[in-house]
PDB file of C-alpha atoms and ligand atoms in Angstrom:
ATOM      1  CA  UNK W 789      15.446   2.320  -4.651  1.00 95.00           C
ATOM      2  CA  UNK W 790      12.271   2.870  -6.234  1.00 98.00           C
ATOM      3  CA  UNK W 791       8.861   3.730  -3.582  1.00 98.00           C
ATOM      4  CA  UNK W 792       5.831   3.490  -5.558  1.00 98.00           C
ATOM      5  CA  UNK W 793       2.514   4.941  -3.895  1.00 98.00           C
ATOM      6  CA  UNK W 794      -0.634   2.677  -4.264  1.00 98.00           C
ATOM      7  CA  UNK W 795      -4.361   3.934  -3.327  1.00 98.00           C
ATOM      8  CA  UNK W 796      -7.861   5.285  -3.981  1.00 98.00           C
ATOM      9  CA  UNK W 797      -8.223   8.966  -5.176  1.00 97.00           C
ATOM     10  CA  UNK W 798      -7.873  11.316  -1.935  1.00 96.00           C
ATOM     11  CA  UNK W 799      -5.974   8.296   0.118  1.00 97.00           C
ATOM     12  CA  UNK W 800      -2.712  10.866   0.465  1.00 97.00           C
ATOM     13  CA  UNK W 801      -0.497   9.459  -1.846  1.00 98.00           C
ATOM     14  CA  UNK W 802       0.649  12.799  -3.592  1.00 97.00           C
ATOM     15  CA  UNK W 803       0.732  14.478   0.168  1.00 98.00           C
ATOM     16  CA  UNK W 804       2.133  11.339   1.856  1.00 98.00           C
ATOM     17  CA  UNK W 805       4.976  11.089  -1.731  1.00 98.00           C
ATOM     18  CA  UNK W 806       6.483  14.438  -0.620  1.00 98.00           C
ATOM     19  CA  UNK W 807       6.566  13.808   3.006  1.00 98.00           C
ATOM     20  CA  UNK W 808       8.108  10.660   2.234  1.00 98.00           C
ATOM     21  CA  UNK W 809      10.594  11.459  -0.181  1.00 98.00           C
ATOM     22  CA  UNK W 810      11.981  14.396   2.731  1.00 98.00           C
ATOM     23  CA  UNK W 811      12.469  11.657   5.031  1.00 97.00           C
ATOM     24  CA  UNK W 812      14.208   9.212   2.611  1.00 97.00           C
ATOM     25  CA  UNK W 813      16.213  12.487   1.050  1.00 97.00           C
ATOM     26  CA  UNK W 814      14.721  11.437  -2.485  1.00 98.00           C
ATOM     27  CA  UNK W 815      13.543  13.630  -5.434  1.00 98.00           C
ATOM     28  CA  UNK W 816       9.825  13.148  -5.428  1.00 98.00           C
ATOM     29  CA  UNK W 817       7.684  12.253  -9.046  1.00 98.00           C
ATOM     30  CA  UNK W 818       3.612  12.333  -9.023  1.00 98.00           C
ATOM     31  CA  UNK W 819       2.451  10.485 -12.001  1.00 98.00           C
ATOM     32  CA  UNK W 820      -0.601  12.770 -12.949  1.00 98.00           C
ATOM     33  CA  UNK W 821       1.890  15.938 -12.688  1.00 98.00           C
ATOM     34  CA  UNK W 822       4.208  14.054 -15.023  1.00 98.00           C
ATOM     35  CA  UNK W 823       1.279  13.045 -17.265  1.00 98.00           C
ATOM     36  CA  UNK W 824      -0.041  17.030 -17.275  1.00 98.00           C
ATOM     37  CA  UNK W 825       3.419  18.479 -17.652  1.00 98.00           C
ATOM     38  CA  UNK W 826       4.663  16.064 -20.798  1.00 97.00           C
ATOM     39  CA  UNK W 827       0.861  16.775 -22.976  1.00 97.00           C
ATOM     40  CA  UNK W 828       0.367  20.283 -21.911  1.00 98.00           C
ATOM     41  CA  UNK W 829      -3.057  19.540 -20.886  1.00 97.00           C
ATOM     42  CA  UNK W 830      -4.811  19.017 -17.143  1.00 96.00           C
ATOM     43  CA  UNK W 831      -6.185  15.674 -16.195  1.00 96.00           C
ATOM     44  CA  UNK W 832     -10.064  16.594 -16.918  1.00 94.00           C
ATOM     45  CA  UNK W 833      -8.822  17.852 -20.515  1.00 96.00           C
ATOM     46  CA  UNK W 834      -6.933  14.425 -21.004  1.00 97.00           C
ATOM     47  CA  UNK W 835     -10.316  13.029 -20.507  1.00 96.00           C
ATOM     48  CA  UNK W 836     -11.841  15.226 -22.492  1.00 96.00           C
ATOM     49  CA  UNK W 837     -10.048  15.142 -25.660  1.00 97.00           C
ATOM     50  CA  UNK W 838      -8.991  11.627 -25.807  1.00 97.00           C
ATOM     51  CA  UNK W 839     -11.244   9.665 -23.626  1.00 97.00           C
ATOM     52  CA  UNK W 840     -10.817   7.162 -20.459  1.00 96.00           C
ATOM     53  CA  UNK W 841      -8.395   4.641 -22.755  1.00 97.00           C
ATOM     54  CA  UNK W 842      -6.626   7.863 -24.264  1.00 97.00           C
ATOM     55  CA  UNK W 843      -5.623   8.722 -20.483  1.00 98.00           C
ATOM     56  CA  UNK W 844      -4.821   4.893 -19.641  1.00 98.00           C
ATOM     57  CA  UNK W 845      -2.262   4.593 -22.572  1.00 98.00           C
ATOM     58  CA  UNK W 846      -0.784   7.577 -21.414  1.00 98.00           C
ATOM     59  CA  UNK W 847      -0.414   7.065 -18.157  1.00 98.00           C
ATOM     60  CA  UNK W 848       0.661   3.352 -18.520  1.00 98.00           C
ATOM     61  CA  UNK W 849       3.629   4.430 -21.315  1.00 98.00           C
ATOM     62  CA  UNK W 850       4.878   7.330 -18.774  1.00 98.00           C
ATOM     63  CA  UNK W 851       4.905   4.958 -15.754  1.00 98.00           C
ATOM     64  CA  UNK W 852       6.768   2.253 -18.084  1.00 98.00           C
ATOM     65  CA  UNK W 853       9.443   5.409 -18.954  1.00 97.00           C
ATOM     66  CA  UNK W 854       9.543   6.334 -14.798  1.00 98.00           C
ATOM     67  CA  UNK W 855      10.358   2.529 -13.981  1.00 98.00           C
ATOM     68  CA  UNK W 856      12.973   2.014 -16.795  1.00 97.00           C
ATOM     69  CA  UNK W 857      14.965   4.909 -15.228  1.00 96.00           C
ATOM     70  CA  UNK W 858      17.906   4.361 -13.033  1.00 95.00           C
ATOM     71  CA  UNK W 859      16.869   7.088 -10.691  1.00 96.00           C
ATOM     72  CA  UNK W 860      15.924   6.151  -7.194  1.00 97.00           C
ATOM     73  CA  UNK W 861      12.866   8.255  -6.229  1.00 98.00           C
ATOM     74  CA  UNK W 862       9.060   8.229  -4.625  1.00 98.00           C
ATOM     75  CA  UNK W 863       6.489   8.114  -6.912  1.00 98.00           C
ATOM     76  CA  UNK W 864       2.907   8.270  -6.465  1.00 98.00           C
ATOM     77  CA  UNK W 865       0.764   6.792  -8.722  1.00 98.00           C
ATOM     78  CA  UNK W 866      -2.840   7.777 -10.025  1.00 98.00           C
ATOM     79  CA  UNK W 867      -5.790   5.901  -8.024  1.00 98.00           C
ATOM     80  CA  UNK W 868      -6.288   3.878 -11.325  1.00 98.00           C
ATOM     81  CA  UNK W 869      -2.759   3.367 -12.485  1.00 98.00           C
ATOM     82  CA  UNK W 870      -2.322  -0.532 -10.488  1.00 98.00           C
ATOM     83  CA  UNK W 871      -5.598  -1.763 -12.320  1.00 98.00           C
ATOM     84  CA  UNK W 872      -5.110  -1.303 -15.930  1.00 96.00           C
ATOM     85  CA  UNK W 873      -2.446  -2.864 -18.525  1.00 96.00           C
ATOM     86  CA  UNK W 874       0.305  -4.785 -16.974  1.00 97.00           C
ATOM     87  CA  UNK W 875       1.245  -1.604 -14.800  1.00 97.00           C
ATOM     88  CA  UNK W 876       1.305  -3.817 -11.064  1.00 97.00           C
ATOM     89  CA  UNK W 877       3.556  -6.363 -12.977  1.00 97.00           C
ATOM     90  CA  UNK W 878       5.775  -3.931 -14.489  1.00 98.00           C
ATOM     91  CA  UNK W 879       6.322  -2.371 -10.997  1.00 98.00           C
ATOM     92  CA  UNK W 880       6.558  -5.914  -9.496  1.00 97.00           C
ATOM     93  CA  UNK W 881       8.897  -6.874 -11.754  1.00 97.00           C
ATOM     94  CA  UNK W 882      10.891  -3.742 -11.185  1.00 97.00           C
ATOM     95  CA  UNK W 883      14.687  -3.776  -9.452  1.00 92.00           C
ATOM     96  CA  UNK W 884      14.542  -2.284  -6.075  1.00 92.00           C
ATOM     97  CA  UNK W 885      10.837  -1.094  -6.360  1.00 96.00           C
ATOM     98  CA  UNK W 886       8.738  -1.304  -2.895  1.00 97.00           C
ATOM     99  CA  UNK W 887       4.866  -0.454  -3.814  1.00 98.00           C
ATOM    100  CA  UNK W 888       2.782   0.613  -0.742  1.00 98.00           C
ATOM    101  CA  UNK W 889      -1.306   0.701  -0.439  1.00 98.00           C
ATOM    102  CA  UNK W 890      -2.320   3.627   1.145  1.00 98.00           C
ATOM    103  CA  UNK W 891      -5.124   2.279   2.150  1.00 98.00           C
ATOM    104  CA  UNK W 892      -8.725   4.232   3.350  1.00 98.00           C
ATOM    105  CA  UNK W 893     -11.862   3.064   3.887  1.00 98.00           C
ATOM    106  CA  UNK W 894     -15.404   4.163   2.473  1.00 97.00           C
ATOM    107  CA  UNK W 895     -15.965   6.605   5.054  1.00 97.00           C
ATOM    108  CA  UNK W 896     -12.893   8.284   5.296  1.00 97.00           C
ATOM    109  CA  UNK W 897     -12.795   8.816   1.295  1.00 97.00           C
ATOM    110  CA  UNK W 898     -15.905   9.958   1.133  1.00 96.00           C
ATOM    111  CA  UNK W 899     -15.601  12.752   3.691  1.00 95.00           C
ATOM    112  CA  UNK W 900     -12.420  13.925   1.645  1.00 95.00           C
ATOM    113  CA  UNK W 901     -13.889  13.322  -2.170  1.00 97.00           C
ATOM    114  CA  UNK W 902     -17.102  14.945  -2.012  1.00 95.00           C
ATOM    115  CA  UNK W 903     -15.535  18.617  -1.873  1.00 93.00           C
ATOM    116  CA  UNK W 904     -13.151  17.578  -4.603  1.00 91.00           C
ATOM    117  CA  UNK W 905     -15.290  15.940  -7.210  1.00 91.00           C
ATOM    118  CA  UNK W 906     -15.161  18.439  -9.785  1.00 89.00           C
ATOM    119  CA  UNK W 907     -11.574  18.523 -10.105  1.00 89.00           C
ATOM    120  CA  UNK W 908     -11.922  14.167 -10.635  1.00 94.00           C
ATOM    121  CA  UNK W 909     -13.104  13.656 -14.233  1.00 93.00           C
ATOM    122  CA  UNK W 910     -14.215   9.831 -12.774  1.00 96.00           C
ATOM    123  CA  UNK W 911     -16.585  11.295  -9.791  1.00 97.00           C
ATOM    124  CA  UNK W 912     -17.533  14.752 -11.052  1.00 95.00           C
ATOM    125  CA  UNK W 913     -21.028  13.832 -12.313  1.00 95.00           C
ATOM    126  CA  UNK W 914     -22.541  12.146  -9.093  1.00 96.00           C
ATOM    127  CA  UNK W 915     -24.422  14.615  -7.584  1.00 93.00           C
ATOM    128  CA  UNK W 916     -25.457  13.381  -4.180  1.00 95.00           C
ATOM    129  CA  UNK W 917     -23.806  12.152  -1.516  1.00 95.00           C
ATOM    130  CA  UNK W 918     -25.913   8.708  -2.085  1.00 97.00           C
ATOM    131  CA  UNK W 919     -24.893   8.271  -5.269  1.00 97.00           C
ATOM    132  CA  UNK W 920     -20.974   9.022  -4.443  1.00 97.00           C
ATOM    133  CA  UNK W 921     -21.266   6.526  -1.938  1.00 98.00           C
ATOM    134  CA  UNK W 922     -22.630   3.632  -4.202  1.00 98.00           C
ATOM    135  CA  UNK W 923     -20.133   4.827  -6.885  1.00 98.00           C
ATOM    136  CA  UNK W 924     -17.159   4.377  -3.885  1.00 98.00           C
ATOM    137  CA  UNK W 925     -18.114   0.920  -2.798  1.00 98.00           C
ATOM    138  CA  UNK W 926     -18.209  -0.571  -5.885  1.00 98.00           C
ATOM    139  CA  UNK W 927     -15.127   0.988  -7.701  1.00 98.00           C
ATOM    140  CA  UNK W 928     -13.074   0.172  -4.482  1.00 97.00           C
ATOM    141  CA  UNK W 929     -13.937  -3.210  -4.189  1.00 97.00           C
ATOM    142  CA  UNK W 930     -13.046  -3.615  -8.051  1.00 97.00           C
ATOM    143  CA  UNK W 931      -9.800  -1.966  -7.158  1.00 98.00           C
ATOM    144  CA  UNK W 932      -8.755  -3.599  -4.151  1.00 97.00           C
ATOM    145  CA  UNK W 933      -8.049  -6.568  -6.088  1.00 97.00           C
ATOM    146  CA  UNK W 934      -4.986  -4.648  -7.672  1.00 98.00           C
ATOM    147  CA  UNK W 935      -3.930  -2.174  -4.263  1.00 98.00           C
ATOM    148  CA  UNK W 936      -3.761  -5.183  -2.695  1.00 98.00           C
ATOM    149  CA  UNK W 937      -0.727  -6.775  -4.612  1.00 97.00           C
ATOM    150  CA  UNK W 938       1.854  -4.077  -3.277  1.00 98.00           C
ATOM    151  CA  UNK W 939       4.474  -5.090  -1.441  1.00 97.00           C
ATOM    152  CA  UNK W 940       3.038  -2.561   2.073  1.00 98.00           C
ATOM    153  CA  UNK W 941      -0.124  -1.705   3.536  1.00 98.00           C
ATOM    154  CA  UNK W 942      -0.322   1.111   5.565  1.00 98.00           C
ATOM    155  CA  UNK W 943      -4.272   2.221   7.283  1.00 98.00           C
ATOM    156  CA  UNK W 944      -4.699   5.845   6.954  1.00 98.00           C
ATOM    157  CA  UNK W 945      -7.786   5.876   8.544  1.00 97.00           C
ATOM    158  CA  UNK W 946      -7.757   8.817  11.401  1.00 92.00           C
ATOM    159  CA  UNK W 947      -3.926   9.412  11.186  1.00 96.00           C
ATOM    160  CA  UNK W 948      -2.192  12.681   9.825  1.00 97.00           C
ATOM    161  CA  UNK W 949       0.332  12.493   7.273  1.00 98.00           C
ATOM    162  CA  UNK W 950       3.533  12.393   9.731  1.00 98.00           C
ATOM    163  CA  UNK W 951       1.852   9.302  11.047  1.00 98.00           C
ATOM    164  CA  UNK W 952       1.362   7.518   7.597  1.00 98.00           C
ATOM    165  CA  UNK W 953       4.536   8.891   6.895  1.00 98.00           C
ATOM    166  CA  UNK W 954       6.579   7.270   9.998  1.00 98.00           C
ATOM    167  CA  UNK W 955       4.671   4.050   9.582  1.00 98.00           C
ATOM    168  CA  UNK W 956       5.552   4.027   5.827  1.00 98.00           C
ATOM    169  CA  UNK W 957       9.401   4.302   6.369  1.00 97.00           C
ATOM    170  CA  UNK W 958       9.748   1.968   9.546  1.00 97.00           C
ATOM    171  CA  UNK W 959       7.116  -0.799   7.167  1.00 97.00           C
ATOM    172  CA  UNK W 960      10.049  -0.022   3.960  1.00 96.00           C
ATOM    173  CA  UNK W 961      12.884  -0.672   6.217  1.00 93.00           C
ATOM    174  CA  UNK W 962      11.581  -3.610   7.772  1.00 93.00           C
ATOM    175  CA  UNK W 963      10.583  -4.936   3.895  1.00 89.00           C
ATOM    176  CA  UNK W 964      14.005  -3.999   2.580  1.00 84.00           C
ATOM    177  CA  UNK W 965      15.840  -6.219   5.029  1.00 85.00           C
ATOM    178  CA  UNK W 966      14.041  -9.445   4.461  1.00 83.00           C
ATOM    179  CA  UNK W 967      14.285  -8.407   1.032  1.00 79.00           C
ATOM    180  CA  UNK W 968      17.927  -7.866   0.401  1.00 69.00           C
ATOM    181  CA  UNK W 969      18.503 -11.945   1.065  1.00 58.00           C
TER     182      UNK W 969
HETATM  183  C1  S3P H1384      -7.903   8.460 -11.321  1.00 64.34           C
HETATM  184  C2  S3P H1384      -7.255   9.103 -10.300  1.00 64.34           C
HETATM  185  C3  S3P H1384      -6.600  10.415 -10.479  1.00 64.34           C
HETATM  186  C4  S3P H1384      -6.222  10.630 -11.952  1.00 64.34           C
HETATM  187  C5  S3P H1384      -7.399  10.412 -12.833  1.00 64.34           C
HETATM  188  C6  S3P H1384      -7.973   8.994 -12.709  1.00 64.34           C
HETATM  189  C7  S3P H1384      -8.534   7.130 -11.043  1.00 64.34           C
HETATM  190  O1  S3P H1384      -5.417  10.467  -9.675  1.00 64.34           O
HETATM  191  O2  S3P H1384      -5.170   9.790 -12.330  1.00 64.34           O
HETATM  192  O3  S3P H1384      -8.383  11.361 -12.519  1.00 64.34           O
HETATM  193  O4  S3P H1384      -8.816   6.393 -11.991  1.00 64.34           O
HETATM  194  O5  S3P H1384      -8.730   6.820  -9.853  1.00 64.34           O
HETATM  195  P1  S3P H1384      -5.424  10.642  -8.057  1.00 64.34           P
HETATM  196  O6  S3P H1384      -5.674   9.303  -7.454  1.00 64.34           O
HETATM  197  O7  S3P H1384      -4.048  11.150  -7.764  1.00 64.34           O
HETATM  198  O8  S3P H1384      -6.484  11.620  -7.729  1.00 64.34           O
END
């Protein structure tokens, strides 16, 4: 079995992947670390060097390698991995694989990215909280589109990760029956 996190940058996944993957007693793979650990280089100097579509190759060929594998694991993806290349097909058309949208709304992102923009090549230039807010609205709306495919959808909104965690596992069990006929 193959559980493939979904969602906008600072919706949990990477948190809500490890707290997962205890519960379901399966190794746990983040697709930036993977990304950072097989070119030596941090996200931002991805970016840097080889540009938006530099990173997008990348990360589409190492989530192609992750899904050909016969491992059974939980895997979160980048916020941008479901909306470029054929990534949400490949995962669709995956044996076994169960995507979930961890999804979060304006407000709550906001509250969580504005701290963090300088580590997110994407958001690091908008200096005001204005202009992060106009930036959010539109991007998620473009991406919703693609979160929306998964398989799950769990709110996040106002609930610690032991909540989204629980909610995750009983939604994947539930899916999993149905599915198996
Ligand atoms: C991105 C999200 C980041 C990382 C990169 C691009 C995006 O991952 O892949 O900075 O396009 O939303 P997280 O969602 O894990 O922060």
């Amino acid at each position: 079995m193959k559980i493939i996190l979904i969602g906008y940058m600072g919706s949990g996944k990477t948190v809500v992947g490890k707290g997962l993957s205890k519960e379901l007693d399966l190794p746990f793979y983040d697709l930036d670390q993977e990304i950072v650990r097989r070119q030596g280089l941090d996200i931002p100097s991805i970016f840097k060097e080889k540009g938006e579509i530099g990173f997008r190759k990348i990360e589409l060929q190492v989530l192609g390698e992750l899904l050909q594998s016969e491992e059974s694991y939980v895997l979160s993806l980048g916020g941008g991995t479901p909306c470029y290349g054929n990534s949400m097909e490949m995962i669709k058309q995956t044996k076994d694989a169960h995507s979930i949208y961890l999804k979060a709304s304006l407000e709550t992102l906001l509250g969580r990215l504005w701290g963090e923009r300088e580590f997110r090549p994407l958001i690091a230039h908008l200096d005001s909280q204005e202009l992060l807010e106009d930036f959010l609205r539109k991007h998620l709306f473009e991406r919703q589109f693609y979160y929306n495919q998964s398989d799950l959808v769990v709110e996040v909104n106002e609930k610690n990760v032991e909540g989204v965690v629980a909610q995750a596992k009983n939604l994947l069990n539930e899916h999993r029956a149905i599915t198996r006929f």
